[in-house]
Amino acid sequence: MNIVILGSGNAATHFGQAFQQLGHQIVQIYSKTKANANALAFALQCPATDQLSQLQIDADLYLIAVSDQAIPTVVETMPKPIKGIVVHCSGATDIDVLKQFNNYGVIYPPQSLSKNKSVDFSGIPFCVEGNNEDNAEILLHLTRTFSPRSILCNSQQRLAIHLSSVMVNNFSNILYQLAYELLEENNLSFDLIRPIILETAEKVQKQVPITVQTGPAIREDLTTQQKHLKFISNKPDLQQIYQLLSHEITKRK
């Protein structure tokens, strides 16, 4: 496939590298910032542009890898004669944002991507959607070449996956930060709880989370919970988080 990538950030970089490794040709990089477009284009050895009006219109695939907020603006400004499949890789953006094109779809990886950290796409279950059966099958076949676990799903299912990903990734990470700050205030190292973080993550790889739930809430140990709440009495926001999460655990007992 000849592929145009719109974007120059984390997702654009990893997708570009993955496509190239599989023998696809990256024929152009677009970014609204010319320096960023040039940097990724140099790495992928292809032309760059910061003008959507200069996009090549005869590529097989157009991958929009920009922020969710920028997708509608990019789509609206792209040349209309494009005949290749136009896709975005957002978890929260409906497929219909691309409906001005004849062929369009979504390839969304529920994974946090960073430029400075390599990623193995083979273990990521890509979520694929197409505006018709043929395009869905083309995109599914494409993603399965680097991710055998890829699946077809609609926009509502993809949004559920995205929200779930935010909960287990972004929300859990801020809980790690809150724990880090609590330990630091008491002259303790975050290293002390890294083993339990890893243990919990390993358990849920093979089991339903609630079946491995531990702690004072699942035991309905009110004495310990009150001690915890008293300990953080100067942190009303953290108390609220503690009580809300404890309630969610207890009601599933």
PDB file of C-alpha atoms in Angstrom:
ATOM      1  CA  MET A   1       0.000   0.000   0.000  1.00  0.00           C
ATOM      2  CA  ASN A   2       0.977   3.630  -0.588  1.00  0.00           C
ATOM      3  CA  ILE A   3       0.173   5.483   2.630  1.00  0.00           C
ATOM      4  CA  VAL A   4      -0.127   9.157   3.562  1.00  0.00           C
ATOM      5  CA  ILE A   5       0.171   9.932   7.274  1.00  0.00           C
ATOM      6  CA  LEU A   6      -1.481  13.054   8.660  1.00  0.00           C
ATOM      7  CA  GLY A   7       0.196  13.852  11.954  1.00  0.00           C
ATOM      8  CA  SER A   8       3.700  13.661  13.357  1.00  0.00           C
ATOM      9  CA  GLY A   9       3.218  12.675  16.984  1.00  0.00           C
ATOM     10  CA  ASN A  10       3.333   9.410  18.902  1.00  0.00           C
ATOM     11  CA  ALA A  11       0.692   7.491  16.954  1.00  0.00           C
ATOM     12  CA  ALA A  12       1.882   8.762  13.572  1.00  0.00           C
ATOM     13  CA  THR A  13       5.457   7.745  14.371  1.00  0.00           C
ATOM     14  CA  HIS A  14       4.620   4.221  15.515  1.00  0.00           C
ATOM     15  CA  PHE A  15       2.169   3.585  12.678  1.00  0.00           C
ATOM     16  CA  GLY A  16       4.663   4.855  10.121  1.00  0.00           C
ATOM     17  CA  GLN A  17       7.387   2.580  11.448  1.00  0.00           C
ATOM     18  CA  ALA A  18       5.057  -0.431  11.601  1.00  0.00           C
ATOM     19  CA  PHE A  19       3.749   0.062   8.061  1.00  0.00           C
ATOM     20  CA  GLN A  20       7.265   0.509   6.699  1.00  0.00           C
ATOM     21  CA  GLN A  21       8.544  -2.627   8.401  1.00  0.00           C
ATOM     22  CA  LEU A  22       5.787  -4.588   6.665  1.00  0.00           C
ATOM     23  CA  GLY A  23       6.844  -3.279   3.265  1.00  0.00           C
ATOM     24  CA  HIS A  24       4.254  -0.554   2.782  1.00  0.00           C
ATOM     25  CA  GLN A  25       5.369   2.721   1.252  1.00  0.00           C
ATOM     26  CA  ILE A  26       4.917   5.924   3.239  1.00  0.00           C
ATOM     27  CA  VAL A  27       4.578   8.456   0.430  1.00  0.00           C
ATOM     28  CA  GLN A  28       3.931  11.658   2.405  1.00  0.00           C
ATOM     29  CA  ILE A  29       3.768  13.117   5.913  1.00  0.00           C
ATOM     30  CA  TYR A  30       1.520  16.053   6.786  1.00  0.00           C
ATOM     31  CA  SER A  31       1.773  18.144   9.949  1.00  0.00           C
ATOM     32  CA  LYS A  32       0.560  21.684  10.544  1.00  0.00           C
ATOM     33  CA  THR A  33       4.051  22.357  11.919  1.00  0.00           C
ATOM     34  CA  LYS A  34       6.549  22.040   9.061  1.00  0.00           C
ATOM     35  CA  ALA A  35       9.481  21.189  11.322  1.00  0.00           C
ATOM     36  CA  ASN A  36       7.569  18.255  12.816  1.00  0.00           C
ATOM     37  CA  ALA A  37       6.488  17.050   9.393  1.00  0.00           C
ATOM     38  CA  ASN A  38      10.090  17.236   8.177  1.00  0.00           C
ATOM     39  CA  ALA A  39      11.420  15.348  11.203  1.00  0.00           C
ATOM     40  CA  LEU A  40       9.103  12.351  10.760  1.00  0.00           C
ATOM     41  CA  ALA A  41       9.442  12.448   6.970  1.00  0.00           C
ATOM     42  CA  PHE A  42      13.232  12.340   7.344  1.00  0.00           C
ATOM     43  CA  ALA A  43      12.957   9.280   9.605  1.00  0.00           C
ATOM     44  CA  LEU A  44      10.608   7.551   7.162  1.00  0.00           C
ATOM     45  CA  GLN A  45      12.416   8.824   4.038  1.00  0.00           C
ATOM     46  CA  CYS A  46       9.476  10.457   2.312  1.00  0.00           C
ATOM     47  CA  PRO A  47       8.251  13.964   1.360  1.00  0.00           C
ATOM     48  CA  ALA A  48       6.634  16.289   3.899  1.00  0.00           C
ATOM     49  CA  THR A  49       4.098  19.100   3.764  1.00  0.00           C
ATOM     50  CA  ASP A  50       2.368  21.471   6.144  1.00  0.00           C
ATOM     51  CA  GLN A  51      -0.380  22.253   3.623  1.00  0.00           C
ATOM     52  CA  LEU A  52      -3.409  19.951   3.366  1.00  0.00           C
ATOM     53  CA  SER A  53      -4.054  21.333  -0.129  1.00  0.00           C
ATOM     54  CA  GLN A  54      -0.762  19.713  -1.192  1.00  0.00           C
ATOM     55  CA  LEU A  55      -1.727  16.188  -0.113  1.00  0.00           C
ATOM     56  CA  GLN A  56      -1.171  13.494  -2.706  1.00  0.00           C
ATOM     57  CA  ILE A  57      -4.614  12.327  -3.817  1.00  0.00           C
ATOM     58  CA  ASP A  58      -3.733   8.930  -5.300  1.00  0.00           C
ATOM     59  CA  ALA A  59      -2.586   7.017  -2.198  1.00  0.00           C
ATOM     60  CA  ASP A  60      -4.272   3.814  -1.047  1.00  0.00           C
ATOM     61  CA  LEU A  61      -4.611   4.811   2.596  1.00  0.00           C
ATOM     62  CA  TYR A  62      -4.756   8.115   4.498  1.00  0.00           C
ATOM     63  CA  LEU A  63      -4.092   7.721   8.206  1.00  0.00           C
ATOM     64  CA  ILE A  64      -5.247  10.678  10.318  1.00  0.00           C
ATOM     65  CA  ALA A  65      -3.184  10.534  13.517  1.00  0.00           C
ATOM     66  CA  VAL A  66      -3.878  13.904  15.129  1.00  0.00           C
ATOM     67  CA  SER A  67      -5.622  14.902  18.366  1.00  0.00           C
ATOM     68  CA  ASP A  68      -9.345  14.142  18.584  1.00  0.00           C
ATOM     69  CA  GLN A  69     -10.142  17.861  18.606  1.00  0.00           C
ATOM     70  CA  ALA A  70      -8.195  18.415  15.382  1.00  0.00           C
ATOM     71  CA  ILE A  71      -9.770  15.580  13.365  1.00  0.00           C
ATOM     72  CA  PRO A  72     -12.864  17.506  12.110  1.00  0.00           C
ATOM     73  CA  THR A  73     -10.761  20.473  10.965  1.00  0.00           C
ATOM     74  CA  VAL A  74      -8.264  18.235   9.157  1.00  0.00           C
ATOM     75  CA  VAL A  75     -11.062  16.261   7.486  1.00  0.00           C
ATOM     76  CA  GLU A  76     -12.865  19.414   6.375  1.00  0.00           C
ATOM     77  CA  THR A  77      -9.703  20.811   4.754  1.00  0.00           C
ATOM     78  CA  MET A  78      -8.486  17.635   3.020  1.00  0.00           C
ATOM     79  CA  PRO A  79      -8.831  17.510  -0.788  1.00  0.00           C
ATOM     80  CA  LYS A  80     -12.162  16.030  -1.851  1.00  0.00           C
ATOM     81  CA  PRO A  81     -11.006  13.904  -4.862  1.00  0.00           C
ATOM     82  CA  ILE A  82      -9.281  11.357  -2.565  1.00  0.00           C
ATOM     83  CA  LYS A  83     -10.277   7.825  -3.577  1.00  0.00           C
ATOM     84  CA  GLY A  84      -8.174   5.834  -1.107  1.00  0.00           C
ATOM     85  CA  ILE A  85      -9.467   4.770   2.302  1.00  0.00           C
ATOM     86  CA  VAL A  86      -9.338   7.582   4.864  1.00  0.00           C
ATOM     87  CA  VAL A  87      -9.052   6.403   8.466  1.00  0.00           C
ATOM     88  CA  HIS A  88      -8.529   7.914  11.880  1.00  0.00           C
ATOM     89  CA  CYS A  89      -7.089   6.093  14.881  1.00  0.00           C
ATOM     90  CA  SER A  90      -9.153   7.700  17.656  1.00  0.00           C
ATOM     91  CA  GLY A  91     -11.044   5.681  20.231  1.00  0.00           C
ATOM     92  CA  ALA A  92     -13.602   8.377  21.047  1.00  0.00           C
ATOM     93  CA  THR A  93     -14.348   9.853  17.601  1.00  0.00           C
ATOM     94  CA  ASP A  94     -17.293   8.484  15.611  1.00  0.00           C
ATOM     95  CA  ILE A  95     -16.631   7.056  12.164  1.00  0.00           C
ATOM     96  CA  ASP A  96     -19.165   9.500  10.674  1.00  0.00           C
ATOM     97  CA  VAL A  97     -16.675  12.370  10.991  1.00  0.00           C
ATOM     98  CA  LEU A  98     -15.184  10.934   7.777  1.00  0.00           C
ATOM     99  CA  LYS A  99     -18.435  10.553   5.825  1.00  0.00           C
ATOM    100  CA  GLN A 100     -17.498  13.175   3.199  1.00  0.00           C
ATOM    101  CA  PHE A 101     -15.203  10.535   1.669  1.00  0.00           C
ATOM    102  CA  ASN A 102     -16.332   7.535  -0.365  1.00  0.00           C
ATOM    103  CA  ASN A 103     -14.097   5.107   1.503  1.00  0.00           C
ATOM    104  CA  TYR A 104     -13.340   5.504   5.187  1.00  0.00           C
ATOM    105  CA  GLY A 105     -12.895   3.724   8.473  1.00  0.00           C
ATOM    106  CA  VAL A 106     -11.104   3.486  11.810  1.00  0.00           C
ATOM    107  CA  ILE A 107      -8.085   1.561  13.093  1.00  0.00           C
ATOM    108  CA  TYR A 108      -7.823   2.229  16.818  1.00  0.00           C
ATOM    109  CA  PRO A 109      -5.163   0.691  19.075  1.00  0.00           C
ATOM    110  CA  PRO A 110      -6.213   0.736  22.763  1.00  0.00           C
ATOM    111  CA  GLN A 111      -2.687   1.443  23.924  1.00  0.00           C
ATOM    112  CA  SER A 112      -0.729   4.389  25.266  1.00  0.00           C
ATOM    113  CA  LEU A 113       1.940   5.277  22.693  1.00  0.00           C
ATOM    114  CA  SER A 114       5.123   7.270  23.300  1.00  0.00           C
ATOM    115  CA  LYS A 115       7.763   8.156  20.728  1.00  0.00           C
ATOM    116  CA  ASN A 116      10.636   7.242  23.025  1.00  0.00           C
ATOM    117  CA  LYS A 117       9.261   3.800  23.905  1.00  0.00           C
ATOM    118  CA  SER A 118       9.111   0.975  21.406  1.00  0.00           C
ATOM    119  CA  VAL A 119       5.780  -0.806  21.028  1.00  0.00           C
ATOM    120  CA  ASP A 120       4.968  -4.339  19.902  1.00  0.00           C
ATOM    121  CA  PHE A 121       1.765  -3.997  17.891  1.00  0.00           C
ATOM    122  CA  SER A 122       1.390  -7.791  17.699  1.00  0.00           C
ATOM    123  CA  GLY A 123      -0.032  -7.914  21.224  1.00  0.00           C
ATOM    124  CA  ILE A 124      -2.505  -5.040  20.794  1.00  0.00           C
ATOM    125  CA  PRO A 125      -6.118  -5.886  19.781  1.00  0.00           C
ATOM    126  CA  PHE A 126      -6.754  -3.192  17.149  1.00  0.00           C
ATOM    127  CA  CYS A 127     -10.380  -2.082  16.838  1.00  0.00           C
ATOM    128  CA  VAL A 128     -11.376  -1.818  13.181  1.00  0.00           C
ATOM    129  CA  GLU A 129     -14.404  -0.261  11.528  1.00  0.00           C
ATOM    130  CA  GLY A 130     -15.236   0.488   7.894  1.00  0.00           C
ATOM    131  CA  ASN A 131     -18.036   2.388   6.186  1.00  0.00           C
ATOM    132  CA  ASN A 132     -18.906  -0.772   4.277  1.00  0.00           C
ATOM    133  CA  GLU A 133     -18.085  -4.475   4.419  1.00  0.00           C
ATOM    134  CA  ASP A 134     -15.359  -4.311   1.787  1.00  0.00           C
ATOM    135  CA  ASN A 135     -13.452  -1.498   3.491  1.00  0.00           C
ATOM    136  CA  ALA A 136     -13.861  -3.129   6.895  1.00  0.00           C
ATOM    137  CA  GLU A 137     -12.322  -6.336   5.543  1.00  0.00           C
ATOM    138  CA  ILE A 138      -9.465  -4.465   3.833  1.00  0.00           C
ATOM    139  CA  LEU A 139      -8.624  -2.634   7.074  1.00  0.00           C
ATOM    140  CA  LEU A 140      -8.984  -5.767   9.196  1.00  0.00           C
ATOM    141  CA  HIS A 141      -6.657  -7.673   6.882  1.00  0.00           C
ATOM    142  CA  LEU A 142      -4.178  -4.777   7.019  1.00  0.00           C
ATOM    143  CA  THR A 143      -4.125  -4.539  10.816  1.00  0.00           C
ATOM    144  CA  ARG A 144      -3.941  -8.295  11.254  1.00  0.00           C
ATOM    145  CA  THR A 145      -0.642  -8.295   9.384  1.00  0.00           C
ATOM    146  CA  PHE A 146       0.939  -6.644  12.409  1.00  0.00           C
ATOM    147  CA  SER A 147      -1.706  -7.383  15.059  1.00  0.00           C
ATOM    148  CA  PRO A 148      -3.362 -10.812  14.771  1.00  0.00           C
ATOM    149  CA  ARG A 149      -5.711  -9.911  17.644  1.00  0.00           C
ATOM    150  CA  SER A 150      -7.449  -7.167  15.639  1.00  0.00           C
ATOM    151  CA  ILE A 151     -11.254  -7.201  15.744  1.00  0.00           C
ATOM    152  CA  LEU A 152     -14.186  -5.569  13.989  1.00  0.00           C
ATOM    153  CA  CYS A 153     -16.293  -3.291  16.200  1.00  0.00           C
ATOM    154  CA  ASN A 154     -18.680  -0.387  15.766  1.00  0.00           C
ATOM    155  CA  SER A 155     -18.240   3.163  17.046  1.00  0.00           C
ATOM    156  CA  GLN A 156     -20.203   2.525  20.257  1.00  0.00           C
ATOM    157  CA  GLN A 157     -18.130  -0.548  21.086  1.00  0.00           C
ATOM    158  CA  ARG A 158     -14.947   1.366  20.324  1.00  0.00           C
ATOM    159  CA  LEU A 159     -16.037   4.173  22.665  1.00  0.00           C
ATOM    160  CA  ALA A 160     -16.624   1.581  25.416  1.00  0.00           C
ATOM    161  CA  ILE A 161     -13.102   0.247  24.848  1.00  0.00           C
ATOM    162  CA  HIS A 162     -11.662   3.770  24.901  1.00  0.00           C
ATOM    163  CA  LEU A 163     -13.454   4.693  28.132  1.00  0.00           C
ATOM    164  CA  SER A 164     -12.375   1.414  29.726  1.00  0.00           C
ATOM    165  CA  SER A 165      -8.800   2.146  28.644  1.00  0.00           C
ATOM    166  CA  VAL A 166      -8.953   5.595  30.254  1.00  0.00           C
ATOM    167  CA  MET A 167     -10.180   4.001  33.482  1.00  0.00           C
ATOM    168  CA  VAL A 168      -7.461   1.358  33.726  1.00  0.00           C
ATOM    169  CA  ASN A 169      -4.653   3.519  32.351  1.00  0.00           C
ATOM    170  CA  ASN A 170      -5.195   7.221  33.059  1.00  0.00           C
ATOM    171  CA  PHE A 171      -7.283   6.832  36.207  1.00  0.00           C
ATOM    172  CA  SER A 172      -5.052   4.171  37.710  1.00  0.00           C
ATOM    173  CA  ASN A 173      -1.999   6.299  36.956  1.00  0.00           C
ATOM    174  CA  ILE A 174      -3.340   9.299  38.880  1.00  0.00           C
ATOM    175  CA  LEU A 175      -4.019   6.938  41.791  1.00  0.00           C
ATOM    176  CA  TYR A 176      -0.360   5.925  41.581  1.00  0.00           C
ATOM    177  CA  GLN A 177       0.558   9.616  41.757  1.00  0.00           C
ATOM    178  CA  LEU A 178      -1.670  10.215  44.777  1.00  0.00           C
ATOM    179  CA  ALA A 179      -0.018   7.250  46.497  1.00  0.00           C
ATOM    180  CA  TYR A 180       3.408   8.577  45.510  1.00  0.00           C
ATOM    181  CA  GLU A 181       2.654  11.946  47.110  1.00  0.00           C
ATOM    182  CA  LEU A 182       1.278  10.340  50.280  1.00  0.00           C
ATOM    183  CA  LEU A 183       4.433   8.247  50.671  1.00  0.00           C
ATOM    184  CA  GLU A 184       6.695  11.192  49.915  1.00  0.00           C
ATOM    185  CA  GLU A 185       4.987  13.289  52.591  1.00  0.00           C
ATOM    186  CA  ASN A 186       5.855  10.550  55.061  1.00  0.00           C
ATOM    187  CA  ASN A 187       9.475  10.202  53.918  1.00  0.00           C
ATOM    188  CA  LEU A 188       8.880   6.878  52.181  1.00  0.00           C
ATOM    189  CA  SER A 189       9.846   5.625  48.725  1.00  0.00           C
ATOM    190  CA  PHE A 190       7.340   4.742  45.989  1.00  0.00           C
ATOM    191  CA  ASP A 191       9.537   1.679  45.394  1.00  0.00           C
ATOM    192  CA  LEU A 192       7.866   0.125  48.434  1.00  0.00           C
ATOM    193  CA  ILE A 193       4.567  -0.346  46.576  1.00  0.00           C
ATOM    194  CA  ARG A 194       5.833  -1.089  43.071  1.00  0.00           C
ATOM    195  CA  PRO A 195       5.700  -4.876  43.763  1.00  0.00           C
ATOM    196  CA  ILE A 196       2.004  -4.743  44.715  1.00  0.00           C
ATOM    197  CA  ILE A 197       1.214  -2.688  41.613  1.00  0.00           C
ATOM    198  CA  LEU A 198       2.849  -5.364  39.477  1.00  0.00           C
ATOM    199  CA  GLU A 199       1.134  -8.182  41.380  1.00  0.00           C
ATOM    200  CA  THR A 200      -2.310  -6.676  40.813  1.00  0.00           C
ATOM    201  CA  ALA A 201      -1.636  -6.066  37.106  1.00  0.00           C
ATOM    202  CA  GLU A 202      -0.475  -9.654  36.648  1.00  0.00           C
ATOM    203  CA  LYS A 203      -3.558 -11.093  38.380  1.00  0.00           C
ATOM    204  CA  VAL A 204      -6.041  -9.383  36.072  1.00  0.00           C
ATOM    205  CA  GLN A 205      -4.291 -10.688  32.961  1.00  0.00           C
ATOM    206  CA  LYS A 206      -6.044 -14.019  33.486  1.00  0.00           C
ATOM    207  CA  GLN A 207      -8.876 -13.360  35.949  1.00  0.00           C
ATOM    208  CA  VAL A 208     -11.967 -11.178  36.303  1.00  0.00           C
ATOM    209  CA  PRO A 209     -10.878  -8.202  38.458  1.00  0.00           C
ATOM    210  CA  ILE A 210     -13.540  -8.516  41.154  1.00  0.00           C
ATOM    211  CA  THR A 211     -12.588 -12.150  41.803  1.00  0.00           C
ATOM    212  CA  VAL A 212      -9.110 -11.070  42.932  1.00  0.00           C
ATOM    213  CA  GLN A 213     -10.271  -8.011  44.863  1.00  0.00           C
ATOM    214  CA  THR A 214      -8.634  -7.652  48.276  1.00  0.00           C
ATOM    215  CA  GLY A 215      -8.499  -4.960  50.958  1.00  0.00           C
ATOM    216  CA  PRO A 216     -10.628  -3.496  53.737  1.00  0.00           C
ATOM    217  CA  ALA A 217     -13.612  -2.560  51.529  1.00  0.00           C
ATOM    218  CA  ILE A 218     -14.246  -6.096  50.219  1.00  0.00           C
ATOM    219  CA  ARG A 219     -13.847  -7.384  53.803  1.00  0.00           C
ATOM    220  CA  GLU A 220     -16.158  -4.630  55.070  1.00  0.00           C
ATOM    221  CA  ASP A 221     -13.467  -3.722  57.589  1.00  0.00           C
ATOM    222  CA  LEU A 222     -14.926  -0.398  58.720  1.00  0.00           C
ATOM    223  CA  THR A 223     -12.347   0.058  61.478  1.00  0.00           C
ATOM    224  CA  THR A 224      -9.447   0.118  59.016  1.00  0.00           C
ATOM    225  CA  GLN A 225     -11.352   2.312  56.573  1.00  0.00           C
ATOM    226  CA  GLN A 226     -12.013   4.868  59.313  1.00  0.00           C
ATOM    227  CA  LYS A 227      -8.316   4.866  60.227  1.00  0.00           C
ATOM    228  CA  HIS A 228      -7.439   5.540  56.596  1.00  0.00           C
ATOM    229  CA  LEU A 229      -9.964   8.362  56.334  1.00  0.00           C
ATOM    230  CA  LYS A 230      -8.703   9.934  59.552  1.00  0.00           C
ATOM    231  CA  PHE A 231      -5.117   9.692  58.271  1.00  0.00           C
ATOM    232  CA  ILE A 232      -6.030  11.773  55.218  1.00  0.00           C
ATOM    233  CA  SER A 233      -8.421  14.116  57.046  1.00  0.00           C
ATOM    234  CA  ASN A 234      -6.467  17.074  55.623  1.00  0.00           C
ATOM    235  CA  LYS A 235      -7.120  15.851  52.060  1.00  0.00           C
ATOM    236  CA  PRO A 236     -10.887  16.084  51.419  1.00  0.00           C
ATOM    237  CA  ASP A 237     -10.551  15.270  47.706  1.00  0.00           C
ATOM    238  CA  LEU A 238      -8.607  12.105  48.469  1.00  0.00           C
ATOM    239  CA  GLN A 239     -11.145  11.175  51.159  1.00  0.00           C
ATOM    240  CA  GLN A 240     -13.926  11.497  48.585  1.00  0.00           C
ATOM    241  CA  ILE A 241     -12.052   9.291  46.096  1.00  0.00           C
ATOM    242  CA  TYR A 242     -11.355   6.729  48.836  1.00  0.00           C
ATOM    243  CA  GLN A 243     -15.005   6.585  49.904  1.00  0.00           C
ATOM    244  CA  LEU A 244     -16.381   6.399  46.366  1.00  0.00           C
ATOM    245  CA  LEU A 245     -14.056   3.597  45.317  1.00  0.00           C
ATOM    246  CA  SER A 246     -14.612   1.726  48.578  1.00  0.00           C
ATOM    247  CA  HIS A 247     -18.365   1.918  47.969  1.00  0.00           C
ATOM    248  CA  GLU A 248     -17.962   0.519  44.444  1.00  0.00           C
ATOM    249  CA  ILE A 249     -15.961  -2.402  45.864  1.00  0.00           C
ATOM    250  CA  THR A 250     -18.341  -3.142  48.732  1.00  0.00           C
ATOM    251  CA  LYS A 251     -21.497  -3.209  46.615  1.00  0.00           C
ATOM    252  CA  ARG A 252     -19.952  -5.920  44.419  1.00  0.00           C
ATOM    253  CA  LYS A 253     -19.271  -8.255  47.348  1.00  0.00           C
TER     254      LYS A 253
END
